[in-house]
Short mmCIF file of C-alpha atoms in Angstrom, two decimals:
data_model
loop_
_atom_site.label_atom_id
_atom_site.label_comp_id
_atom_site.label_asym_id
_atom_site.label_seq_id
_atom_site.Cartn_x
_atom_site.Cartn_y
_atom_site.Cartn_z
CA UNK A 1 0.00 0.00 0.00
CA UNK A 2 1.38 3.46 -0.88
CA UNK A 3 2.57 5.38 2.16
CA UNK A 4 0.26 8.32 1.44
CA UNK A 5 -2.77 6.04 1.38
CA UNK A 6 -1.66 4.33 4.57
CA UNK A 7 -1.21 7.71 6.26
CA UNK A 8 -4.80 8.60 5.36
CA UNK A 9 -6.04 5.34 6.85
CA UNK A 10 -4.09 5.99 10.02
CA UNK A 11 -5.58 9.47 10.24
CA UNK A 12 -9.06 7.95 9.95
CA UNK A 13 -8.26 5.67 12.88
CA UNK A 14 -7.03 8.59 14.94
CA UNK A 15 -10.25 10.51 14.33
CA UNK A 16 -12.19 8.11 16.59
CA UNK A 17 -13.21 9.75 19.88
CA UNK A 18 -11.36 7.92 22.67
CA UNK A 19 -13.88 8.73 25.42
CA UNK A 20 -16.81 7.57 23.30
CA UNK A 21 -14.89 4.43 22.33
CA UNK A 22 -14.28 3.58 25.98
CA UNK A 23 -17.91 4.24 26.88
CA UNK A 24 -19.07 1.89 24.15
CA UNK A 25 -16.57 -0.77 25.27
CA UNK A 26 -17.96 -0.57 28.81
CA UNK A 27 -21.47 -0.97 27.42
CA UNK A 28 -20.29 -4.01 25.47
CA UNK A 29 -18.90 -5.44 28.72
CA UNK A 30 -22.43 -5.53 30.14
CA UNK A 31 -23.59 -7.49 27.08
CA UNK A 32 -20.86 -10.06 27.73
CA UNK A 33 -21.71 -10.31 31.42
CA UNK A 34 -25.36 -11.03 30.58
CA UNK A 35 -24.28 -13.67 28.08
CA UNK A 36 -22.00 -15.30 30.67
CA UNK A 37 -24.90 -15.44 33.12
CA UNK A 38 -27.07 -17.04 30.43
CA UNK A 39 -24.41 -19.72 29.79
CA UNK A 40 -23.69 -18.58 26.23
CA UNK A 41 -19.91 -18.96 26.65
CA UNK A 42 -20.11 -22.46 28.17
CA UNK A 43 -18.90 -25.51 26.26
CA UNK A 44 -19.41 -29.23 26.82
CA UNK A 45 -15.67 -29.68 27.32
CA UNK A 46 -12.35 -27.87 27.31
CA UNK A 47 -10.99 -26.86 23.90
CA UNK A 48 -7.42 -25.98 22.83
CA UNK A 49 -5.86 -23.90 20.08
CA UNK A 50 -2.52 -22.36 19.14
CA UNK A 51 -1.11 -19.18 17.60
CA UNK A 52 2.33 -19.73 16.08
CA UNK A 53 4.58 -16.90 14.86
CA UNK A 54 7.54 -17.15 12.46
CA UNK A 55 10.06 -14.89 10.76
CA UNK A 56 11.56 -15.31 7.30
CA UNK A 57 15.24 -15.59 6.34
CA UNK A 58 17.26 -16.07 3.18
CA UNK A 59 17.83 -19.76 2.70
CA UNK A 60 21.56 -19.43 2.02
CA UNK A 61 22.88 -17.18 4.82
CA UNK A 62 19.92 -16.80 7.25
CA UNK A 63 19.73 -13.02 6.86
CA UNK A 64 16.27 -11.66 7.64
CA UNK A 65 13.89 -11.33 4.68
CA UNK A 66 10.72 -9.38 4.08
CA UNK A 67 7.84 -11.65 3.11
CA UNK A 68 5.92 -10.55 -0.02
CA UNK A 69 2.25 -9.99 0.85
CA UNK A 70 1.13 -12.17 -2.06
CA UNK A 71 3.18 -15.00 -0.60
CA UNK A 72 1.45 -14.70 2.79
CA UNK A 73 -1.90 -15.02 1.05
CA UNK A 74 -0.68 -17.98 -0.96
CA UNK A 75 0.41 -19.98 2.08
CA UNK A 76 -2.61 -18.95 4.16
CA UNK A 77 -0.61 -17.26 6.93
CA UNK A 78 -1.48 -13.92 8.50
CA UNK A 79 0.63 -10.80 8.59
CA UNK A 80 2.11 -9.64 11.86
CA UNK A 81 3.90 -6.50 12.98
CA UNK A 82 7.00 -6.66 10.77
CA UNK A 83 7.26 -7.30 7.04
CA UNK A 84 9.41 -10.32 7.91
CA UNK A 85 6.73 -11.92 10.13
CA UNK A 86 4.10 -14.57 9.43
CA UNK A 87 1.55 -16.10 11.79
CA UNK A 88 -0.49 -19.29 11.79
CA UNK A 89 -3.61 -19.83 13.91
CA UNK A 90 -4.93 -23.37 14.30
CA UNK A 91 -8.57 -24.46 14.37
CA UNK A 92 -9.84 -25.03 17.95
CA UNK A 93 -10.10 -28.71 18.90
CA UNK A 94 -11.44 -30.63 21.93
CA UNK A 95 -8.84 -31.43 24.55
CA UNK A 96 -8.47 -35.15 23.97
CA UNK A 97 -6.13 -37.48 22.09
CA UNK A 98 -7.65 -36.73 18.71
CA UNK A 99 -7.80 -33.00 19.40
CA UNK A 100 -4.12 -32.62 20.29
CA UNK A 101 -3.12 -34.83 17.38
CA UNK A 102 -5.26 -32.62 15.13
CA UNK A 103 -3.44 -29.53 16.43
CA UNK A 104 -0.06 -31.06 15.64
CA UNK A 105 -1.18 -32.38 12.26
CA UNK A 106 -2.64 -29.03 11.20
CA UNK A 107 0.53 -27.17 12.12
CA UNK A 108 2.69 -29.69 10.27
CA UNK A 109 0.49 -29.79 7.17
CA UNK A 110 0.26 -26.02 6.80
CA UNK A 111 3.89 -25.43 7.67
CA UNK A 112 5.11 -28.13 5.27
CA UNK A 113 3.19 -26.44 2.47
CA UNK A 114 4.52 -23.02 3.47
CA UNK A 115 8.10 -24.29 3.50
CA UNK A 116 7.69 -25.77 0.02
CA UNK A 117 6.26 -22.53 -1.35
CA UNK A 118 8.80 -20.22 0.31
CA UNK A 119 11.66 -22.41 -0.90
CA UNK A 120 10.84 -21.33 -4.45
CA UNK A 121 11.46 -17.75 -3.28
CA UNK A 122 14.80 -18.76 -1.75
CA UNK A 123 13.57 -18.05 1.73
CA UNK A 124 12.71 -20.08 4.81
CA UNK A 125 10.29 -19.56 7.69
CA UNK A 126 12.04 -19.88 11.05
CA UNK A 127 10.56 -20.82 14.42
CA UNK A 128 12.63 -18.80 16.85
CA UNK A 129 12.12 -16.26 19.62
CA UNK A 130 14.29 -13.33 18.46
CA UNK A 131 16.07 -12.84 15.16
CA UNK A 132 19.72 -11.81 15.25
CA UNK A 133 20.81 -11.43 11.60
CA UNK A 134 19.37 -8.34 9.88
CA UNK A 135 18.55 -8.18 6.16
CA UNK A 136 21.52 -8.32 3.82
CA UNK A 137 23.26 -4.96 3.56
CA UNK A 138 21.31 -3.45 6.47
CA UNK A 139 21.87 -3.16 10.20
CA UNK A 140 19.26 -4.17 12.77
CA UNK A 141 19.08 -0.76 14.42
CA UNK A 142 18.15 1.01 11.19
CA UNK A 143 15.77 -1.73 10.10
CA UNK A 144 13.86 -1.46 13.39
CA UNK A 145 13.77 2.33 13.67
CA UNK A 146 13.55 3.62 10.11
CA UNK A 147 10.41 5.71 9.54
CA UNK A 148 9.09 8.54 7.41
CA UNK A 149 6.51 11.28 7.86
CA UNK A 150 3.73 11.63 5.31
CA UNK A 151 1.19 14.43 4.93
CA UNK A 152 -2.48 13.48 5.06
CA UNK A 153 -4.23 14.60 1.87
CA UNK A 154 -4.33 18.37 1.47
CA UNK A 155 -3.95 19.00 5.19
CA UNK A 156 -0.85 19.98 7.11
CA UNK A 157 -1.16 16.98 9.40
CA UNK A 158 1.70 14.49 9.26
CA UNK A 159 1.65 10.80 10.12
CA UNK A 160 4.75 8.80 10.99
CA UNK A 161 5.01 5.52 9.06
CA UNK A 162 7.47 2.77 10.02
CA UNK A 163 9.27 1.69 6.86
CA UNK A 164 9.41 -2.03 7.62
CA UNK A 165 6.06 -2.44 9.37
CA UNK A 166 3.04 -4.23 7.89
CA UNK A 167 0.40 -1.93 6.41
CA UNK A 168 -2.03 -2.27 9.31
CA UNK A 169 -3.40 1.12 10.33
CA UNK A 170 -3.64 -0.06 13.94
CA UNK A 171 0.09 -0.76 14.17
CA UNK A 172 1.07 2.61 12.71
CA UNK A 173 -1.55 4.50 14.73
CA UNK A 174 0.27 3.58 17.95
CA UNK A 175 3.07 6.02 17.09
CA UNK A 176 0.67 8.82 16.16
CA UNK A 177 -2.04 8.71 18.81
CA UNK A 178 -2.28 11.15 21.71
CA UNK A 179 -1.49 8.14 23.90
CA UNK A 180 1.78 7.42 22.08
CA UNK A 181 3.71 8.57 25.15
CA UNK A 182 2.28 5.54 27.00
CA UNK A 183 4.58 3.34 24.88
CA UNK A 184 8.31 3.48 25.46
CA UNK A 185 9.12 2.53 21.84
CA UNK A 186 12.56 1.52 23.03
CA UNK A 187 14.55 -1.54 24.00
CA UNK A 188 16.29 -1.50 27.37
CA UNK A 189 18.22 -4.63 28.30
CA UNK A 190 21.67 -5.42 29.68
CA UNK A 191 24.20 -3.79 27.32
CA UNK A 192 21.45 -2.84 24.83
CA UNK A 193 19.74 0.53 24.36
CA UNK A 194 17.66 1.34 21.30
CA UNK A 195 15.23 4.21 20.91
CA UNK A 196 12.63 4.22 18.14
CA UNK A 197 9.71 6.46 17.29
CA UNK A 198 7.29 3.62 16.45
CA UNK A 199 6.53 0.21 17.99
CA UNK A 200 8.50 -1.52 15.20
CA UNK A 201 11.30 -2.73 17.57
CA UNK A 202 8.76 -5.20 18.95
CA UNK A 203 9.03 -7.08 15.63
CA UNK A 204 12.32 -8.54 16.89
CA UNK A 205 10.35 -11.19 18.77
CA UNK A 206 8.08 -14.12 17.99
CA UNK A 207 6.10 -16.51 20.18
CA UNK A 208 3.70 -19.40 20.45
CA UNK A 209 0.44 -18.77 22.28
CA UNK A 210 -1.53 -21.79 23.54
CA UNK A 211 -5.24 -21.20 24.10
CA UNK A 212 -7.39 -23.08 26.60
CA UNK A 213 -11.17 -22.69 26.42
CA UNK A 214 -12.82 -23.37 29.76
CA UNK A 215 -15.96 -25.49 29.87
CA UNK A 216 -17.83 -23.03 32.10
CA UNK A 217 -17.09 -19.32 31.79
CA UNK A 218 -17.91 -18.68 35.43
CA UNK A 219 -14.89 -20.83 36.36
CA UNK A 220 -12.42 -18.84 34.25
CA UNK A 221 -10.84 -17.02 37.24
CA UNK A 222 -9.83 -20.31 38.88
CA UNK A 223 -8.10 -21.52 35.72
CA UNK A 224 -6.59 -18.07 35.17
CA UNK A 225 -5.03 -17.93 38.64
CA UNK A 226 -3.51 -21.38 38.19
CA UNK A 227 -2.14 -20.24 34.81
CA UNK A 228 -0.30 -17.43 36.61
CA UNK A 229 1.34 -19.96 38.95
CA UNK A 230 2.62 -22.16 36.11
CA UNK A 231 3.80 -19.21 33.97
CA UNK A 232 7.24 -18.97 35.58
CA UNK A 233 8.10 -22.67 35.53
CA UNK A 234 6.91 -23.13 31.93
CA UNK A 235 8.76 -20.02 30.77
CA UNK A 236 11.94 -21.33 32.42
CA UNK A 237 11.64 -24.49 30.29
CA UNK A 238 11.05 -22.55 27.09
CA UNK A 239 13.58 -19.68 27.15
CA UNK A 240 15.02 -19.10 23.68
CA UNK A 241 16.29 -15.52 23.24
CA UNK A 242 19.60 -14.86 25.04
CA UNK A 243 21.08 -12.67 22.26
CA UNK A 244 20.25 -9.57 20.24
CA UNK A 245 21.56 -8.68 16.78
CA UNK A 246 25.21 -7.81 17.38
CA UNK A 247 24.92 -4.20 16.19
CA UNK A 248 22.34 -3.43 18.90
CA UNK A 249 24.82 -3.94 21.72
CA UNK A 250 26.41 -0.86 23.26
CA UNK A 251 29.76 0.10 21.75
CA UNK A 252 31.60 -0.48 25.02
CA UNK A 253 29.99 -3.86 25.75
CA UNK A 254 32.51 -6.71 25.71
CA UNK A 255 31.59 -10.28 24.72
CA UNK A 256 32.35 -11.33 28.28
CA UNK A 257 29.91 -8.76 29.69
CA UNK A 258 27.24 -9.74 27.17
CA UNK A 259 27.51 -13.39 28.21
CA UNK A 260 27.68 -12.55 31.89
CA UNK A 261 24.87 -9.98 32.02
CA UNK A 262 22.49 -11.27 29.36
CA UNK A 263 19.13 -12.79 30.21
CA UNK A 264 17.78 -16.09 28.91
CA UNK A 265 14.53 -14.65 27.55
CA UNK A 266 15.00 -11.10 26.27
CA UNK A 267 11.71 -11.40 24.41
CA UNK A 268 9.88 -10.55 27.64
CA UNK A 269 11.78 -7.31 28.20
CA UNK A 270 11.54 -6.30 24.53
CA UNK A 271 7.74 -6.51 24.57
CA UNK A 272 7.54 -4.59 27.85
CA UNK A 273 10.01 -1.81 27.09
CA UNK A 274 8.68 -1.18 23.59
CA UNK A 275 5.04 -0.92 24.67
CA UNK A 276 5.35 0.35 28.26
CA UNK A 277 6.53 3.67 29.60
CA UNK A 278 7.88 3.26 33.16
CA UNK A 279 6.90 6.82 34.01
CA UNK A 280 3.19 6.16 33.45
CA UNK A 281 2.62 3.35 35.93
CA UNK A 282 2.49 -0.43 35.59
CA UNK A 283 2.25 -0.41 31.81
CA UNK A 284 -0.07 -2.33 29.53
CA UNK A 285 2.31 -5.27 29.11
CA UNK A 286 2.66 -6.93 32.48
CA UNK A 287 2.18 -9.97 34.64
CA UNK A 288 -1.51 -9.64 35.60
CA UNK A 289 -2.99 -9.89 39.06
CA UNK A 290 -5.25 -12.71 40.23
CA UNK A 291 -8.89 -12.64 39.20
CA UNK A 292 -11.69 -12.78 41.74
CA UNK A 293 -14.61 -13.18 39.33
CA UNK A 294 -15.45 -13.46 35.66
CA UNK A 295 -17.01 -9.99 35.82
CA UNK A 296 -13.65 -8.63 36.97
CA UNK A 297 -11.97 -10.26 33.96
CA UNK A 298 -14.42 -8.52 31.63
CA UNK A 299 -14.14 -5.16 33.39
CA UNK A 300 -10.34 -5.22 33.25
CA UNK A 301 -10.45 -5.26 29.46
CA UNK A 302 -13.23 -2.69 29.19
CA UNK A 303 -11.57 -0.19 31.53
CA UNK A 304 -7.98 -0.72 30.36
CA UNK A 305 -6.20 2.38 29.08
CA UNK A 306 -7.21 3.00 25.48
CA UNK A 307 -4.17 3.30 23.25
CA UNK A 308 -5.79 3.14 19.81
CA UNK A 309 -9.59 3.66 19.65
CA UNK A 310 -10.21 1.83 16.37
CA UNK A 311 -13.22 2.44 14.11
CA UNK A 312 -15.86 -0.27 14.41
CA UNK A 313 -17.95 -1.58 11.54
CA UNK A 314 -21.13 -3.64 11.80
CA UNK A 315 -20.68 -7.37 11.26
CA UNK A 316 -22.61 -10.60 11.40
CA UNK A 317 -20.46 -12.60 13.81
CA UNK A 318 -21.78 -13.33 17.28
CA UNK A 319 -19.00 -11.30 18.88
CA UNK A 320 -19.94 -8.32 16.70
CA UNK A 321 -22.58 -7.82 19.37
CA UNK A 322 -19.74 -6.36 21.47
CA UNK A 323 -17.44 -4.89 18.76
CA UNK A 324 -15.81 -2.12 20.77
CA UNK A 325 -14.82 -4.60 23.47
CA UNK A 326 -13.29 -6.86 20.79
CA UNK A 327 -11.29 -3.98 19.36
CA UNK A 328 -10.09 -2.90 22.77
CA UNK A 329 -8.98 -6.41 23.63
CA UNK A 330 -6.46 -6.16 20.77
CA UNK A 331 -4.33 -3.80 22.86
CA UNK A 332 -5.04 -5.46 26.21
CA UNK A 333 -1.51 -6.80 26.56
CA UNK A 334 -0.99 -9.10 29.53
CA UNK A 335 1.24 -12.17 29.71
CA UNK A 336 -1.84 -14.20 30.54
CA UNK A 337 -5.13 -12.78 29.34
CA UNK A 338 -8.81 -13.76 29.23
CA UNK A 339 -10.62 -13.78 25.88
CA UNK A 340 -14.37 -13.73 25.22
CA UNK A 341 -15.50 -14.31 21.65
CA UNK A 342 -16.70 -16.64 18.95
CA UNK A 343 -18.00 -16.38 15.38
CA UNK A 344 -21.43 -17.79 16.30
CA UNK A 345 -23.49 -18.07 19.45
CA UNK A 346 -22.98 -21.83 19.51
CA UNK A 347 -19.19 -21.37 19.14
CA UNK A 348 -18.95 -18.62 21.78
CA UNK A 349 -16.23 -19.31 24.32
CA UNK A 350 -14.27 -17.94 27.25
CA UNK A 351 -10.62 -18.86 27.03
CA UNK A 352 -7.20 -18.17 28.45
CA UNK A 353 -4.47 -17.01 26.10
CA UNK A 354 -1.05 -17.98 27.45
CA UNK A 355 1.56 -15.59 26.06
CA UNK A 356 4.87 -16.16 27.92
CA UNK A 357 6.29 -18.94 25.71
CA UNK A 358 8.71 -17.94 22.94
CA UNK A 359 8.68 -19.63 19.55
CA UNK A 360 10.38 -23.02 19.87
CA UNK A 361 12.94 -24.94 17.79
CA UNK A 362 10.46 -27.52 16.47
CA UNK A 363 6.75 -28.21 16.05
CA UNK A 364 6.92 -31.04 18.53
CA UNK A 365 8.34 -28.72 21.19
CA UNK A 366 5.55 -26.22 20.53
CA UNK A 367 2.86 -28.89 20.80
CA UNK A 368 4.55 -30.15 23.97
CA UNK A 369 3.98 -26.75 25.58
CA UNK A 370 0.38 -26.70 24.38
CA UNK A 371 -0.22 -30.16 25.85
CA UNK A 372 1.56 -29.33 29.11
CA UNK A 373 -0.37 -26.09 29.60
CA UNK A 374 -3.72 -27.69 28.86
CA UNK A 375 -2.96 -30.75 30.98
CA UNK A 376 -1.90 -28.59 33.90
CA UNK A 377 -5.07 -26.51 33.88
CA UNK A 378 -7.16 -29.68 33.67
CA UNK A 379 -5.41 -31.38 36.57
CA UNK A 380 -4.61 -28.49 38.91
CA UNK A 381 -8.18 -27.22 38.92
CA UNK A 382 -9.79 -30.65 39.18
CA UNK A 383 -7.56 -31.72 42.07
CA UNK A 384 -7.59 -28.29 43.75
CA UNK A 385 -3.80 -28.39 43.78
CA UNK A 386 -2.37 -26.38 46.71
CA UNK A 387 -0.13 -24.25 44.47
CA UNK A 388 -3.12 -21.90 44.27
CA UNK A 389 -1.99 -20.82 47.77
CA UNK A 390 1.31 -19.55 46.34
CA UNK A 391 1.32 -15.81 46.90
CA UNK A 392 0.75 -13.80 43.73
CA UNK A 393 3.89 -11.74 44.35
CA UNK A 394 5.94 -14.94 44.49
CA UNK A 395 4.37 -16.15 41.23
CA UNK A 396 5.34 -12.83 39.65
CA UNK A 397 8.89 -13.10 40.99
CA UNK A 398 9.09 -16.61 39.54
CA UNK A 399 8.10 -15.25 36.13
CA UNK A 400 10.80 -12.60 35.95
CA UNK A 401 13.42 -14.87 37.50
CA UNK A 402 12.66 -17.39 34.74
CA UNK A 403 13.04 -14.60 32.19
CA UNK A 404 16.49 -13.77 33.50
CA UNK A 405 17.93 -17.18 34.32
CA UNK A 406 15.82 -19.91 32.70
CA UNK A 407 16.21 -23.28 34.38
CA UNK A 408 18.92 -21.87 36.63
CA UNK A 409 16.41 -19.57 38.33
CA UNK A 410 15.40 -20.10 41.95
CA UNK A 411 11.68 -20.72 41.59
CA UNK A 412 9.24 -21.35 44.42
CA UNK A 413 6.51 -23.97 44.13
CA UNK A 414 4.04 -25.75 46.36
CA UNK A 415 3.87 -29.49 45.71
CA UNK A 416 0.81 -31.70 45.78
CA UNK A 417 1.39 -32.54 49.46
CA UNK A 418 1.32 -28.85 50.39
CA UNK A 419 5.06 -28.41 50.91
CA UNK A 420 6.85 -25.32 49.61
CA UNK A 421 9.97 -26.10 47.63
CA UNK A 422 12.69 -24.36 45.65
CA UNK A 423 14.21 -27.63 44.45
CA UNK A 424 13.83 -27.64 40.66
CA UNK A 425 13.63 -31.43 40.47
CA UNK A 426 10.77 -31.52 42.98
CA UNK A 427 9.07 -28.64 41.20
CA UNK A 428 9.17 -30.18 37.74
CA UNK A 429 8.40 -33.68 38.96
CA UNK A 430 5.18 -32.33 40.46
CA UNK A 431 4.42 -29.98 37.56
CA UNK A 432 4.88 -32.52 34.78
CA UNK A 433 3.16 -35.29 36.73
CA UNK A 434 0.07 -33.11 36.92
CA UNK A 435 0.34 -32.19 33.25
CA UNK A 436 0.36 -35.91 32.47
CA UNK A 437 -2.55 -36.52 34.85
CA UNK A 438 -4.58 -33.82 33.10
CA UNK A 439 -3.92 -35.36 29.70
CA UNK A 440 -4.75 -38.91 30.74
CA UNK A 441 -7.90 -37.66 32.45
CA UNK A 442 -8.94 -36.28 29.05
CA UNK A 443 -8.58 -39.70 27.44
CA UNK A 444 -4.95 -39.86 26.35
CA UNK A 445 -3.15 -43.09 27.13
CA UNK A 446 -0.16 -42.92 29.45
CA UNK A 447 2.05 -43.57 26.44
CA UNK A 448 0.48 -40.72 24.45
CA UNK A 449 0.75 -38.28 27.34
CA UNK A 450 4.38 -39.25 27.98
CA UNK A 451 5.20 -38.73 24.29
CA UNK A 452 3.85 -35.18 24.29
CA UNK A 453 5.67 -34.27 27.51
CA UNK A 454 8.95 -36.01 26.70
CA UNK A 455 10.63 -32.93 25.13
CA UNK A 456 10.07 -30.98 28.35
CA UNK A 457 11.15 -33.82 30.62
CA UNK A 458 14.34 -34.09 28.60
CA UNK A 459 15.06 -30.40 29.13
CA UNK A 460 14.67 -30.83 32.88
CA UNK A 461 16.86 -33.92 32.96
CA UNK A 462 19.63 -32.35 30.86
CA UNK A 463 19.21 -28.86 32.36
CA UNK A 464 19.21 -27.71 28.74
CA UNK A 465 17.01 -25.11 27.08
CA UNK A 466 17.24 -23.54 23.61
CA UNK A 467 18.66 -20.39 25.22
CA UNK A 468 21.41 -22.34 26.96
CA UNK A 469 22.14 -24.14 23.68
CA UNK A 470 22.57 -20.77 21.97
CA UNK A 471 24.83 -19.47 24.71
CA UNK A 472 27.02 -22.55 24.42
CA UNK A 473 27.30 -22.07 20.65
CA UNK A 474 28.34 -18.42 21.02
CA UNK A 475 30.77 -19.13 23.84
CA UNK A 476 32.43 -21.89 21.82
CA UNK A 477 32.79 -19.63 18.77
CA UNK A 478 34.33 -16.86 20.90
CA UNK A 479 36.81 -19.29 22.39
CA UNK A 480 37.73 -20.35 18.87
CA UNK A 481 38.70 -16.74 18.11
CA UNK A 482 35.52 -15.32 16.56
CA UNK A 483 34.39 -11.79 17.37
CA UNK A 484 30.86 -11.24 18.69
CA UNK A 485 29.08 -10.59 15.36
CA UNK A 486 30.65 -13.69 13.85
CA UNK A 487 29.89 -15.79 16.95
CA UNK A 488 26.24 -14.75 16.97
CA UNK A 489 26.05 -15.36 13.22
CA UNK A 490 27.52 -18.85 13.55
CA UNK A 491 25.04 -19.65 16.31
CA UNK A 492 22.08 -18.41 14.29
CA UNK A 493 23.04 -20.30 11.16
CA UNK A 494 23.61 -23.47 13.17
CA UNK A 495 20.18 -23.00 14.79
CA UNK A 496 18.49 -22.76 11.39
CA UNK A 497 20.50 -25.71 10.09
CA UNK A 498 19.48 -27.95 13.00
CA UNK A 499 15.90 -26.74 12.70
CA UNK A 500 15.79 -27.59 9.01
CA UNK A 501 16.57 -31.19 10.01
CA UNK A 502 14.07 -31.47 12.87
CA UNK A 503 11.33 -28.84 12.53
CA UNK A 504 8.58 -31.19 11.37
CA UNK A 505 9.75 -34.62 12.47
CA UNK A 506 12.05 -34.14 15.45
CA UNK A 507 12.41 -32.12 18.63
CA UNK A 508 14.96 -30.01 20.48
CA UNK A 509 15.84 -33.19 22.39
CA UNK A 510 17.57 -34.32 19.19
CA UNK A 511 19.88 -31.29 19.44
CA UNK A 512 21.07 -32.17 22.92
CA UNK A 513 24.29 -34.17 22.92
CA UNK A 514 25.26 -35.51 26.32
CA UNK A 515 28.82 -34.73 27.38
CA UNK A 516 29.28 -32.26 24.52
CA UNK A 517 32.04 -29.91 25.59
CA UNK A 518 29.92 -26.78 25.14
CA UNK A 519 27.29 -27.86 27.67
CA UNK A 520 29.76 -28.20 30.49
CA UNK A 521 30.75 -24.54 30.17
CA UNK A 522 27.16 -23.35 30.56
#
């Protein structure tokens, strides 16, 4: 889309009255509350789904590549923030053996087709948490911050357009709204400082987002509060972004300092520092507080700070009965968030969207997290597991400790017998046992449940995560005499190489080599 036309569309978005938009969203919230009371969002059983984000690279040297829009349409993926991004959303399925298999099969079938098509364009879709090699001939800092100002029609008004951002008016409006100051539009991490004037730096990161639809909407707070308790431990297992593109590091940062100070999951801090402004309070991206009722879950979305009051058009979906609420939910950024929606009244659902997990090395690893999350919510709620007594502040501390240190973090858990522990083996033995219990209670055989959870059990046993694997690769390259850009480049190309061998038919467990010299150093 031409930049001038996009600027006009952004201006149209910005013309929406924010106070009126919020008032209408709060009215929509009452519609949802009435529907919850009438049982409209209830389902006969739990249902699962998955959002899966990718970025594209050149197939010969792994440099980032912009994905042609026609190609996205051809492979049936959706656009995301950056021109290099692509997203897949699976069809919801019942939580049972056939449903989880259907999730895995759909991801594999669609991804296999996408890989075949993109190969003809000499590019590859990568499942990874944070890209580190910018497009050929460009540096990451410029790619993420480049923008232009365009005049709207015959007016004197100017709109800032991010050069490498998808042509969604909502994305670009964030840099031009009166509430733009509520977003930091920067990256602040150990040895990294980057200031932009749009939210484009957030396109560094990609994730998987398991969804769990509760059977009875009124019970959503119970499931939600358990999801907060498992967020830290599951994030610790999934960390996958210990490095930034080399040119984003401060000029005086040494490789030793970068290894020593870096966190295991920088994706968390990128999302928060780009979209939050520390001077304005908690920020929109944050670890949410416990829920006391389903009405509270609805009200939190309706009364959340409005960043972009989008225009709303009439539609024929069931959830078009509360369109302003739906729009507002799009900028309700929490690491765990409730969702109320559905295309028809019979398909209406209340679900939990679990956002902490970064994109993983393989499909099997991604499905493993989906199965573990769903199994945990099934089991913990059914058995009234005592971890619900874990103080919210401790659960929050677990989350950010996992972000920083991965499996090496000191996490606090309450086991099934009511004992508090910081022993990681006790924690994960209890956690994964309940994930397996939840899966078998939904009809999976013990063998099927064990298969889905095996990639995570292997990580616990080997104390190995994708982030630690990456750190070992970079450390080894540095010790062999490489400078930091070359070391990060070697790591990234090796990551894509191993993924090309295992993405569809293997798992990260296949990457782990016991007694490999690199592991001992980490």
